[in-house]
Short mmCIF file of C-alpha atoms and ligand atoms in Angstrom, two decimals:
data_model
loop_
_atom_site.label_atom_id
_atom_site.label_comp_id
_atom_site.label_asym_id
_atom_site.label_seq_id
_atom_site.Cartn_x
_atom_site.Cartn_y
_atom_site.Cartn_z
CA UNK A 1 120.68 -37.43 29.34
CA UNK A 2 122.23 -38.11 32.74
CA UNK A 3 125.92 -37.52 33.30
CA UNK A 4 127.59 -40.88 33.74
CA UNK A 5 128.97 -41.37 37.20
CA UNK A 6 132.46 -42.74 37.91
CA UNK A 7 132.61 -46.47 37.37
CA UNK A 8 133.04 -48.73 40.39
CA UNK A 9 130.92 -51.74 39.52
CA UNK A 10 131.01 -53.49 36.17
CA UNK A 11 128.49 -56.06 34.95
CA UNK A 12 129.56 -58.70 32.43
CA UNK A 13 126.67 -60.18 30.43
CA UNK A 14 127.73 -63.41 28.70
CA UNK A 15 130.90 -65.08 29.97
CA UNK A 16 132.16 -67.06 26.97
CA UNK A 17 135.47 -66.36 25.24
CA UNK A 18 135.21 -62.59 25.28
CA UNK A 19 133.13 -62.07 28.43
CA UNK A 20 135.53 -64.11 30.58
CA UNK A 21 138.49 -62.18 29.23
CA UNK A 22 136.77 -58.83 29.84
CA UNK A 23 135.88 -59.96 33.38
CA UNK A 24 139.56 -60.71 34.04
CA UNK A 25 140.57 -57.31 32.75
CA UNK A 26 138.07 -55.41 34.92
CA UNK A 27 138.97 -57.43 38.01
CA UNK A 28 142.69 -56.86 37.49
CA UNK A 29 141.99 -53.14 37.16
CA UNK A 30 140.33 -53.12 40.59
CA UNK A 31 136.59 -53.17 39.87
CA UNK A 32 133.81 -55.11 41.51
CA UNK A 33 132.51 -57.36 38.74
CA UNK A 34 129.17 -59.13 38.61
CA UNK A 35 128.82 -61.62 35.78
CA UNK A 36 125.80 -63.38 34.35
CA UNK A 37 125.34 -66.17 31.81
CA UNK A 38 122.51 -68.71 31.41
CA UNK A 39 124.80 -71.68 30.71
CA UNK A 40 124.77 -74.17 33.62
CA UNK A 41 128.57 -74.46 33.82
CA UNK A 42 129.24 -70.78 33.19
CA UNK A 43 130.28 -69.76 36.71
CA UNK A 44 132.82 -72.56 37.13
CA UNK A 45 134.24 -71.93 33.66
CA UNK A 46 134.50 -68.20 34.34
CA UNK A 47 136.29 -68.61 37.67
CA UNK A 48 138.66 -71.11 36.12
CA UNK A 49 139.40 -68.70 33.24
CA UNK A 50 140.04 -65.78 35.59
CA UNK A 51 142.44 -67.89 37.65
CA UNK A 52 144.36 -69.03 34.59
CA UNK A 53 144.51 -65.59 32.95
CA UNK A 54 145.23 -63.55 36.09
CA UNK A 55 149.03 -63.45 35.95
CA UNK A 56 149.19 -62.46 32.30
CA UNK A 57 146.60 -59.69 32.81
CA UNK A 58 148.22 -58.54 36.07
CA UNK A 59 151.63 -58.29 34.41
CA UNK A 60 150.21 -55.52 32.20
CA UNK A 61 148.56 -53.48 34.93
CA UNK A 62 147.39 -54.52 38.40
CA UNK A 63 145.35 -52.14 40.58
CA UNK A 64 146.45 -52.12 44.23
CA UNK A 65 143.18 -53.53 45.57
CA UNK A 66 142.41 -55.85 42.67
CA UNK A 67 141.34 -59.37 43.51
CA UNK A 68 139.59 -62.28 41.81
CA UNK A 69 137.49 -62.44 44.99
CA UNK A 70 135.71 -59.30 43.82
CA UNK A 71 133.95 -61.38 41.17
CA UNK A 72 130.38 -62.38 41.85
CA UNK A 73 128.10 -64.42 39.63
CA UNK A 74 124.36 -64.73 39.20
CA UNK A 75 122.29 -66.42 36.53
CA UNK A 76 119.72 -63.62 36.95
CA UNK A 77 120.35 -60.90 34.36
CA UNK A 78 118.34 -58.20 36.18
CA UNK A 79 120.19 -58.84 39.41
CA UNK A 80 123.57 -58.76 37.64
CA UNK A 81 123.05 -55.30 36.18
CA UNK A 82 120.92 -53.77 38.96
CA UNK A 83 123.71 -51.67 40.50
CA UNK A 84 126.18 -51.59 37.60
CA UNK A 85 127.89 -48.36 36.56
CA UNK A 86 129.10 -49.94 33.31
CA UNK A 87 127.77 -52.99 31.48
CA UNK A 88 129.86 -54.96 28.97
CA UNK A 89 127.64 -57.30 26.96
CA UNK A 90 129.18 -60.38 25.29
CA UNK A 91 126.29 -62.64 24.32
CA UNK A 92 126.26 -64.66 21.07
CA UNK A 93 126.41 -62.72 17.83
CA UNK A 94 122.73 -62.92 16.87
CA UNK A 95 120.88 -59.68 16.12
CA UNK A 96 117.48 -60.70 17.52
CA UNK A 97 119.10 -61.95 20.73
CA UNK A 98 121.15 -58.75 21.20
CA UNK A 99 118.13 -56.51 20.52
CA UNK A 100 116.03 -58.33 23.15
CA UNK A 101 118.92 -58.51 25.61
CA UNK A 102 119.71 -54.81 25.32
CA UNK A 103 116.07 -53.91 25.93
CA UNK A 104 116.17 -56.04 29.11
CA UNK A 105 119.52 -54.66 30.27
CA UNK A 106 118.35 -51.09 29.60
CA UNK A 107 115.26 -51.75 31.65
CA UNK A 108 117.16 -53.11 34.67
CA UNK A 109 120.29 -50.95 34.76
CA UNK A 110 120.53 -47.59 36.60
CA UNK A 111 119.79 -44.78 34.12
CA UNK A 112 123.21 -43.18 34.50
CA UNK A 113 125.11 -46.36 33.57
CA UNK A 114 126.67 -46.95 30.15
CA UNK A 115 125.77 -50.16 28.34
CA UNK A 116 128.44 -51.35 25.90
CA UNK A 117 128.32 -54.28 23.49
CA UNK A 118 131.35 -56.31 22.37
CA UNK A 119 129.55 -57.16 19.14
CA UNK A 120 131.93 -57.75 16.24
CA UNK A 121 129.53 -57.17 13.43
CA UNK A 122 126.09 -55.95 14.51
CA UNK A 123 125.76 -52.19 14.57
CA UNK A 124 124.53 -50.32 17.63
CA UNK A 125 121.73 -48.76 15.58
CA UNK A 126 120.31 -52.29 15.28
CA UNK A 127 121.07 -53.39 18.85
CA UNK A 128 119.57 -50.29 20.53
CA UNK A 129 116.34 -50.46 18.52
CA UNK A 130 114.11 -51.46 21.45
CA UNK A 131 115.88 -49.63 24.28
CA UNK A 132 113.98 -46.97 26.20
CA UNK A 133 117.25 -45.08 26.82
CA UNK A 134 119.28 -45.84 23.70
CA UNK A 135 121.39 -42.72 24.19
CA UNK A 136 123.52 -44.56 26.78
CA UNK A 137 124.27 -47.58 24.57
CA UNK A 138 127.48 -47.95 22.58
CA UNK A 139 129.69 -50.52 20.87
CA UNK A 140 132.92 -51.25 22.79
CA UNK A 141 134.41 -53.87 20.50
CA UNK A 142 137.58 -55.50 21.86
CA UNK A 143 140.26 -57.46 20.10
CA UNK A 144 140.66 -60.95 21.47
CA UNK A 145 141.78 -61.44 24.21
CA UNK A 146 140.70 -58.15 25.81
CA UNK A 147 142.63 -58.82 29.03
CA UNK A 148 145.80 -58.50 26.92
CA UNK A 149 145.15 -56.63 23.67
CA UNK A 150 144.45 -52.92 24.29
CA UNK A 151 142.42 -51.97 21.20
CA UNK A 152 138.73 -51.16 21.72
CA UNK A 153 136.64 -49.81 18.86
CA UNK A 154 134.02 -47.38 20.13
CA UNK A 155 131.10 -46.47 17.90
CA UNK A 156 127.61 -45.26 18.64
CA UNK A 157 124.32 -45.94 16.94
CA UNK A 158 122.05 -43.29 15.49
CA UNK A 159 120.50 -42.72 18.94
CA UNK A 160 123.70 -42.81 20.99
CA UNK A 161 124.54 -39.54 22.76
CA UNK A 162 127.93 -37.94 22.13
CA UNK A 163 128.48 -37.87 25.90
CA UNK A 164 128.20 -41.65 26.00
CA UNK A 165 130.88 -42.02 23.36
CA UNK A 166 133.09 -39.50 25.12
CA UNK A 167 132.65 -41.14 28.53
CA UNK A 168 133.12 -44.65 27.17
CA UNK A 169 136.34 -43.52 25.45
CA UNK A 170 137.59 -41.93 28.70
CA UNK A 171 136.66 -44.97 30.74
CA UNK A 172 138.42 -47.43 28.44
CA UNK A 173 141.50 -45.23 28.25
CA UNK A 174 141.61 -44.93 32.04
CA UNK A 175 141.70 -48.69 32.46
CA UNK A 176 144.60 -49.33 30.13
CA UNK A 177 142.74 -49.86 26.88
CA UNK A 178 143.49 -48.12 23.61
CA UNK A 179 140.09 -46.89 22.44
CA UNK A 180 139.57 -45.55 18.94
CA UNK A 181 136.41 -43.75 17.91
CA UNK A 182 134.78 -44.79 14.66
CA UNK A 183 132.95 -41.80 13.24
CA UNK A 184 130.64 -44.03 11.22
CA UNK A 185 129.01 -47.39 11.80
CA UNK A 186 129.98 -50.12 9.39
CA UNK A 187 129.70 -53.91 9.46
CA UNK A 188 132.72 -55.52 11.09
CA UNK A 189 133.82 -52.14 12.46
CA UNK A 190 137.42 -51.47 11.46
CA UNK A 191 140.06 -53.83 12.83
CA UNK A 192 138.30 -56.94 11.54
CA UNK A 193 138.00 -55.38 8.10
CA UNK A 194 141.72 -54.61 8.06
CA UNK A 195 142.41 -58.16 9.18
CA UNK A 196 140.10 -59.54 6.49
CA UNK A 197 141.76 -57.48 3.77
CA UNK A 198 145.19 -58.82 4.66
CA UNK A 199 143.99 -62.39 5.11
CA UNK A 200 142.32 -62.37 1.71
CA UNK A 201 145.69 -61.80 0.07
CA UNK A 202 147.41 -64.35 2.32
CA UNK A 203 144.86 -66.99 1.29
CA UNK A 204 145.19 -65.94 -2.35
CA UNK A 205 148.95 -66.50 -2.21
CA UNK A 206 148.42 -69.96 -0.69
CA UNK A 207 145.83 -70.86 -3.32
CA UNK A 208 148.12 -69.74 -6.09
CA UNK A 209 150.90 -71.96 -4.71
CA UNK A 210 153.20 -69.01 -4.07
CA UNK A 211 153.59 -69.88 -0.38
CA UNK A 212 152.68 -72.75 1.85
CA UNK A 213 150.68 -72.07 5.00
CA UNK A 214 153.64 -71.81 7.38
CA UNK A 215 155.59 -69.52 5.06
CA UNK A 216 152.58 -67.28 4.57
CA UNK A 217 152.33 -66.92 8.36
CA UNK A 218 156.04 -66.10 8.53
CA UNK A 219 155.65 -63.55 5.76
CA UNK A 220 153.24 -61.63 7.95
CA UNK A 221 154.52 -62.14 11.48
CA UNK A 222 158.27 -61.74 10.86
CA UNK A 223 157.98 -58.80 8.51
CA UNK A 224 155.14 -56.33 8.32
CA UNK A 225 153.40 -57.77 11.40
CA UNK A 226 156.47 -57.21 13.53
CA UNK A 227 156.63 -53.57 12.47
CA UNK A 228 152.88 -53.05 12.85
CA UNK A 229 153.29 -54.23 16.43
CA UNK A 230 155.07 -50.97 17.20
CA UNK A 231 153.79 -48.44 14.62
CA UNK A 232 150.84 -48.21 12.28
CA UNK A 233 151.17 -48.24 8.49
CA UNK A 234 150.93 -44.48 7.99
CA UNK A 235 153.69 -43.70 10.47
CA UNK A 236 155.82 -46.49 9.02
CA UNK A 237 155.49 -44.97 5.55
CA UNK A 238 156.74 -41.72 7.07
CA UNK A 239 159.93 -43.63 7.84
CA UNK A 240 159.70 -45.38 4.48
CA UNK A 241 159.87 -42.00 2.76
CA UNK A 242 163.40 -41.44 4.07
CA UNK A 243 164.44 -37.88 4.75
CA UNK A 244 161.44 -36.62 2.79
CA UNK A 245 159.14 -38.52 5.12
CA UNK A 246 155.51 -39.13 4.35
CA UNK A 247 155.35 -36.37 1.70
CA UNK A 248 158.10 -38.07 -0.29
CA UNK A 249 156.46 -41.43 0.17
CA UNK A 250 153.09 -40.16 -1.03
CA UNK A 251 154.62 -38.35 -3.99
CA UNK A 252 156.92 -41.05 -5.25
CA UNK A 253 156.10 -44.45 -3.81
CA UNK A 254 152.38 -44.36 -3.27
CA UNK A 255 151.49 -44.45 -6.99
CA UNK A 256 153.27 -47.80 -7.29
CA UNK A 257 151.35 -49.15 -4.35
CA UNK A 258 148.07 -47.92 -5.76
CA UNK A 259 148.88 -49.67 -9.02
CA UNK A 260 149.64 -52.89 -7.12
CA UNK A 261 146.14 -52.87 -5.59
CA UNK A 262 144.86 -53.97 -9.00
CA UNK A 263 146.97 -57.13 -8.74
CA UNK A 264 145.65 -58.28 -5.39
CA UNK A 265 143.71 -61.51 -5.51
CA UNK A 266 140.31 -62.72 -4.43
CA UNK A 267 140.69 -66.41 -3.63
CA UNK A 268 137.94 -68.89 -4.21
CA UNK A 269 137.40 -70.60 -0.89
CA UNK A 270 137.09 -74.20 -2.10
CA UNK A 271 136.98 -77.37 0.07
CA UNK A 272 140.52 -78.15 -1.16
CA UNK A 273 141.81 -74.77 -0.05
CA UNK A 274 140.12 -75.19 3.30
CA UNK A 275 141.74 -78.60 3.73
CA UNK A 276 145.14 -77.24 2.75
CA UNK A 277 144.91 -74.47 5.34
CA UNK A 278 143.76 -76.81 8.12
CA UNK A 279 146.52 -79.31 7.33
CA UNK A 280 149.14 -76.55 7.12
CA UNK A 281 148.11 -74.97 10.41
CA UNK A 282 148.15 -78.31 12.26
CA UNK A 283 151.65 -78.95 10.92
CA UNK A 284 152.68 -75.50 12.03
CA UNK A 285 151.21 -76.05 15.51
CA UNK A 286 153.47 -79.12 15.72
CA UNK A 287 151.44 -80.95 18.33
CA UNK A 288 151.03 -77.97 20.68
CA UNK A 289 147.51 -77.51 21.99
CA UNK A 290 145.47 -74.38 21.40
CA UNK A 291 145.82 -73.57 25.11
CA UNK A 292 149.60 -73.86 24.95
CA UNK A 293 149.79 -71.64 21.90
CA UNK A 294 147.42 -69.11 23.47
CA UNK A 295 149.56 -68.98 26.63
CA UNK A 296 152.64 -68.42 24.48
CA UNK A 297 150.90 -65.70 22.48
CA UNK A 298 149.68 -63.93 25.61
CA UNK A 299 153.06 -64.04 27.32
CA UNK A 300 154.76 -62.60 24.24
CA UNK A 301 152.09 -59.92 23.86
CA UNK A 302 152.46 -58.96 27.54
CA UNK A 303 156.19 -58.61 27.07
CA UNK A 304 155.70 -56.53 23.92
CA UNK A 305 153.27 -54.25 25.75
CA UNK A 306 155.83 -53.80 28.54
CA UNK A 307 158.43 -52.81 25.97
CA UNK A 308 156.03 -50.41 24.28
CA UNK A 309 155.10 -48.83 27.60
CA UNK A 310 158.75 -48.37 28.43
CA UNK A 311 159.60 -46.72 25.13
CA UNK A 312 156.50 -44.57 25.08
CA UNK A 313 154.13 -44.43 28.05
CA UNK A 314 151.68 -42.33 26.03
CA UNK A 315 151.34 -45.20 23.58
CA UNK A 316 151.83 -42.85 20.67
CA UNK A 317 155.28 -42.66 19.11
CA UNK A 318 158.18 -44.88 20.19
CA UNK A 319 161.02 -42.83 21.65
CA UNK A 320 164.74 -43.47 21.21
CA UNK A 321 165.88 -46.29 23.41
CA UNK A 322 168.54 -44.47 25.32
CA UNK A 323 166.24 -41.72 26.52
CA UNK A 324 164.29 -44.24 28.53
CA UNK A 325 166.95 -46.72 29.49
CA UNK A 326 169.64 -44.48 30.85
CA UNK A 327 172.86 -46.19 31.76
CA UNK A 328 171.22 -49.51 32.29
CA UNK A 329 172.08 -52.98 31.10
CA UNK A 330 169.42 -55.57 30.51
CA UNK A 331 170.36 -59.07 31.52
CA UNK A 332 170.16 -61.77 28.88
CA UNK A 333 166.75 -63.39 28.94
CA UNK A 334 165.24 -60.68 31.14
CA UNK A 335 161.45 -60.80 31.24
CA UNK A 336 160.05 -57.39 31.91
CA UNK A 337 156.75 -57.30 33.77
CA UNK A 338 155.76 -60.75 32.64
CA UNK A 339 155.80 -62.42 36.02
CA UNK A 340 154.22 -65.80 36.43
CA UNK A 341 154.78 -66.75 32.81
CA UNK A 342 156.57 -69.83 31.58
CA UNK A 343 157.47 -68.14 28.33
CA UNK A 344 160.15 -65.52 28.01
CA UNK A 345 160.13 -62.74 25.53
CA UNK A 346 162.33 -63.48 22.54
CA UNK A 347 162.50 -59.71 22.11
CA UNK A 348 164.52 -59.50 25.29
CA UNK A 349 166.35 -62.76 25.04
CA UNK A 350 169.28 -61.29 23.15
CA UNK A 351 171.86 -59.68 25.41
CA UNK A 352 171.59 -56.08 24.34
CA UNK A 353 173.17 -53.17 26.16
CA UNK A 354 171.91 -49.65 26.29
CA UNK A 355 173.96 -46.62 27.10
CA UNK A 356 173.55 -42.88 27.18
CA UNK A 357 176.18 -40.29 26.36
CA UNK A 358 179.85 -40.21 27.21
CA UNK A 359 182.59 -42.80 26.84
CA UNK A 360 181.77 -46.47 26.87
CA UNK A 361 183.67 -47.26 30.02
CA UNK A 362 181.36 -49.92 31.42
CA UNK A 363 180.50 -51.88 28.36
CA UNK A 364 183.19 -53.50 26.30
CA UNK A 365 181.59 -52.66 23.03
CA UNK A 366 182.73 -53.72 19.57
CA UNK A 367 185.09 -51.25 17.95
CA UNK A 368 182.51 -49.85 15.53
CA UNK A 369 180.04 -49.24 18.32
CA UNK A 370 182.61 -47.53 20.50
CA UNK A 371 183.37 -45.14 17.68
CA UNK A 372 179.73 -44.21 17.35
CA UNK A 373 179.34 -43.79 21.08
CA UNK A 374 180.99 -40.39 21.35
CA UNK A 375 178.74 -37.72 22.77
CA UNK A 376 175.25 -39.05 22.07
CA UNK A 377 172.66 -41.59 22.96
CA UNK A 378 172.80 -44.89 21.20
CA UNK A 379 172.30 -48.60 21.46
CA UNK A 380 175.12 -51.09 21.59
CA UNK A 381 174.50 -54.52 20.24
CA UNK A 382 176.97 -57.20 21.22
CA UNK A 383 176.17 -59.09 18.10
CA UNK A 384 177.51 -56.37 15.86
CA UNK A 385 175.68 -54.14 13.42
CA UNK A 386 172.06 -54.69 12.57
CA UNK A 387 171.01 -55.67 9.07
CA UNK A 388 170.02 -52.05 8.48
CA UNK A 389 173.41 -50.81 9.59
CA UNK A 390 175.16 -53.34 7.37
CA UNK A 391 173.07 -52.24 4.43
CA UNK A 392 173.89 -48.61 5.14
CA UNK A 393 177.56 -49.45 5.34
CA UNK A 394 177.38 -51.13 1.97
CA UNK A 395 175.66 -48.07 0.53
CA UNK A 396 178.33 -45.86 1.97
CA UNK A 397 181.33 -48.04 1.12
CA UNK A 398 184.01 -49.49 3.40
CA UNK A 399 186.01 -47.32 5.73
CA UNK A 400 184.00 -44.16 5.18
CA UNK A 401 182.92 -42.51 8.36
CA UNK A 402 180.34 -39.87 9.08
CA UNK A 403 182.07 -36.53 9.57
CA UNK A 404 179.84 -35.04 12.24
CA UNK A 405 177.62 -36.03 15.08
CA UNK A 406 174.39 -34.82 13.51
CA UNK A 407 174.81 -36.99 10.43
CA UNK A 408 176.03 -39.83 12.51
CA UNK A 409 173.07 -39.67 14.82
CA UNK A 410 170.70 -39.50 11.87
CA UNK A 411 172.36 -42.57 10.48
CA UNK A 412 171.83 -44.37 13.75
CA UNK A 413 168.16 -43.49 13.93
CA UNK A 414 167.65 -44.67 10.37
CA UNK A 415 169.50 -47.87 11.05
CA UNK A 416 167.08 -48.71 13.83
CA UNK A 417 163.93 -47.67 12.06
CA UNK A 418 164.44 -48.64 8.44
CA UNK A 419 167.29 -48.59 5.97
CA UNK A 420 166.21 -45.63 3.96
CA UNK A 421 168.90 -43.60 2.34
CA UNK A 422 169.58 -44.76 -1.17
CA UNK A 423 166.76 -47.29 -0.87
CA UNK A 424 164.83 -48.71 -3.75
CA UNK A 425 161.03 -48.51 -3.67
CA UNK A 426 160.77 -52.30 -3.74
CA UNK A 427 162.77 -52.50 -0.55
CA UNK A 428 160.46 -50.08 1.20
CA UNK A 429 157.29 -51.74 0.07
CA UNK A 430 158.63 -55.18 0.92
N1 NAD B 501 135.51 -64.43 19.87
C1 NAD B 501 136.10 -63.35 19.44
O1 NAD B 501 137.23 -63.38 18.95
C2 NAD B 501 135.42 -62.00 19.57
C3 NAD B 501 136.21 -60.83 19.49
C4 NAD B 501 135.59 -59.59 19.68
C5 NAD B 501 134.22 -59.53 19.92
N2 NAD B 501 133.48 -60.68 19.97
C6 NAD B 501 132.04 -60.55 20.24
O2 NAD B 501 131.81 -60.91 21.60
C7 NAD B 501 130.52 -61.49 21.71
C8 NAD B 501 130.66 -62.84 22.35
O3 NAD B 501 131.46 -63.65 21.55
P1 NAD B 501 132.19 -64.95 22.15
O4 NAD B 501 133.19 -65.37 21.16
O5 NAD B 501 132.63 -64.68 23.55
O6 NAD B 501 130.98 -66.00 22.16
P2 NAD B 501 130.83 -67.29 23.06
O7 NAD B 501 129.91 -68.19 22.35
O8 NAD B 501 132.17 -67.80 23.46
O9 NAD B 501 130.12 -66.75 24.39
C9 NAD B 501 128.80 -66.31 24.42
C10 NAD B 501 128.27 -66.51 25.82
O10 NAD B 501 127.03 -65.89 25.92
C11 NAD B 501 126.21 -66.74 26.70
N3 NAD B 501 124.81 -66.42 26.45
C12 NAD B 501 123.93 -67.03 25.63
N4 NAD B 501 122.73 -66.42 25.71
C13 NAD B 501 122.87 -65.41 26.59
C14 NAD B 501 121.97 -64.45 27.12
N5 NAD B 501 120.71 -64.38 26.72
N6 NAD B 501 122.45 -63.58 28.04
C15 NAD B 501 123.71 -63.63 28.44
N7 NAD B 501 124.61 -64.53 27.97
C16 NAD B 501 124.17 -65.41 27.06
C17 NAD B 501 126.61 -68.13 26.31
O11 NAD B 501 126.22 -69.07 27.32
C18 NAD B 501 128.10 -67.97 26.19
O12 NAD B 501 128.76 -68.24 27.43
C19 NAD B 501 129.93 -61.54 20.31
O13 NAD B 501 129.11 -60.44 20.10
C20 NAD B 501 131.15 -61.45 19.41
O14 NAD B 501 130.89 -60.85 18.17
C21 NAD B 501 134.04 -61.92 19.81
#
């Protein structure tokens, strides 16, 4: 097959929820974008979406020459894809429609262009069935909204060339996405399956009357969800295993978790349950519109991404705070790289102070913190010790101090990551 040339022009096919968001992302990253959609109001809706989403997308990564003016629109599919280097298809989730559409796109797009589908559930082996050049077709499944959330699942069909997968992965990574390669096709790809597995248990707990809707949301977003926002479950279990790390976790704690899988529920989705969820969610929304909540979500996600990028530009493993924030104070309420937003990051609302090495001569830190400051990087929190630190102190007993820097530093790292030493399995799993 042809080697794919560098991408300069992107075509967006279908400009609904996902297509409009993708268009915003590509524009913000400095591409010429041509969009197409048969709906009569599609162009106006798309331009309005791009205008509204621009600031949030730009706060994550704005190319120097990016502009919403580089968006063009045509209702003619062939014209839209005629000079595209990369096509992102986002038409309705109907197999027969996607098969026909891909055959048409394949026919009209330069042979060295990649054609990607955002499809959530239809495999590329199905979609590429009638393409003359199926080797350049691939799934590039985003997580909504793609102008904010980095994950893209990349998976080929049986006729997709390895080069297409490789080049699609490189392209997405180069434009600020976080592509993962699925080695096998499966319905729903991966992230939606993970989401479905968790939601099944959430709904089960609501049906069983263990939690109401709002509490079940809190149980996810203020606990495991908060941690998953910075590290995946495997890496978190490495911390959960304490000093023995993942090996200890797998040896001692995993069997309990495996046993608990048998107790997970499969709710029966009755009309009553449906009504309970709808009522509970509307109460939780408390009169705020979907648009308001979406703007709040996007602003908070942008701020979280800025924090993640600061701690670890590679997007892999979060680094200790002080290594990246040398000798710098953050002002209370600071919003990092979230310009143009009404909503400020609660993550950064607390006045926290970060220092590196040496005596604490600039920050009037609490006595405990000053003691720990000697000779190493650490974080000072004006509000006193974290819950993890307090728990560690209880474990250790009052007035007992760590004798050396190495132990003390280890203690600090544990306090930030998870309270591990002397922990009970229930605490880790919870
Ligand atoms: N909504 C999500 O959360 C989400 C997330 C990830 C992936 N996806 C996938 O993205 C795709 C689009 O989903 P959506 O939620 O944006 O749907 P949507 O209904 O919001 O948008 C679909 C758009 O496609 C247009 N369209 C209809 N026929 C077309 C054709 N022949 N050619 C071009 N455009 C056509 C429609 O006018 C509409 O604007 C689906 O494959 C879906 O599985 C959706």
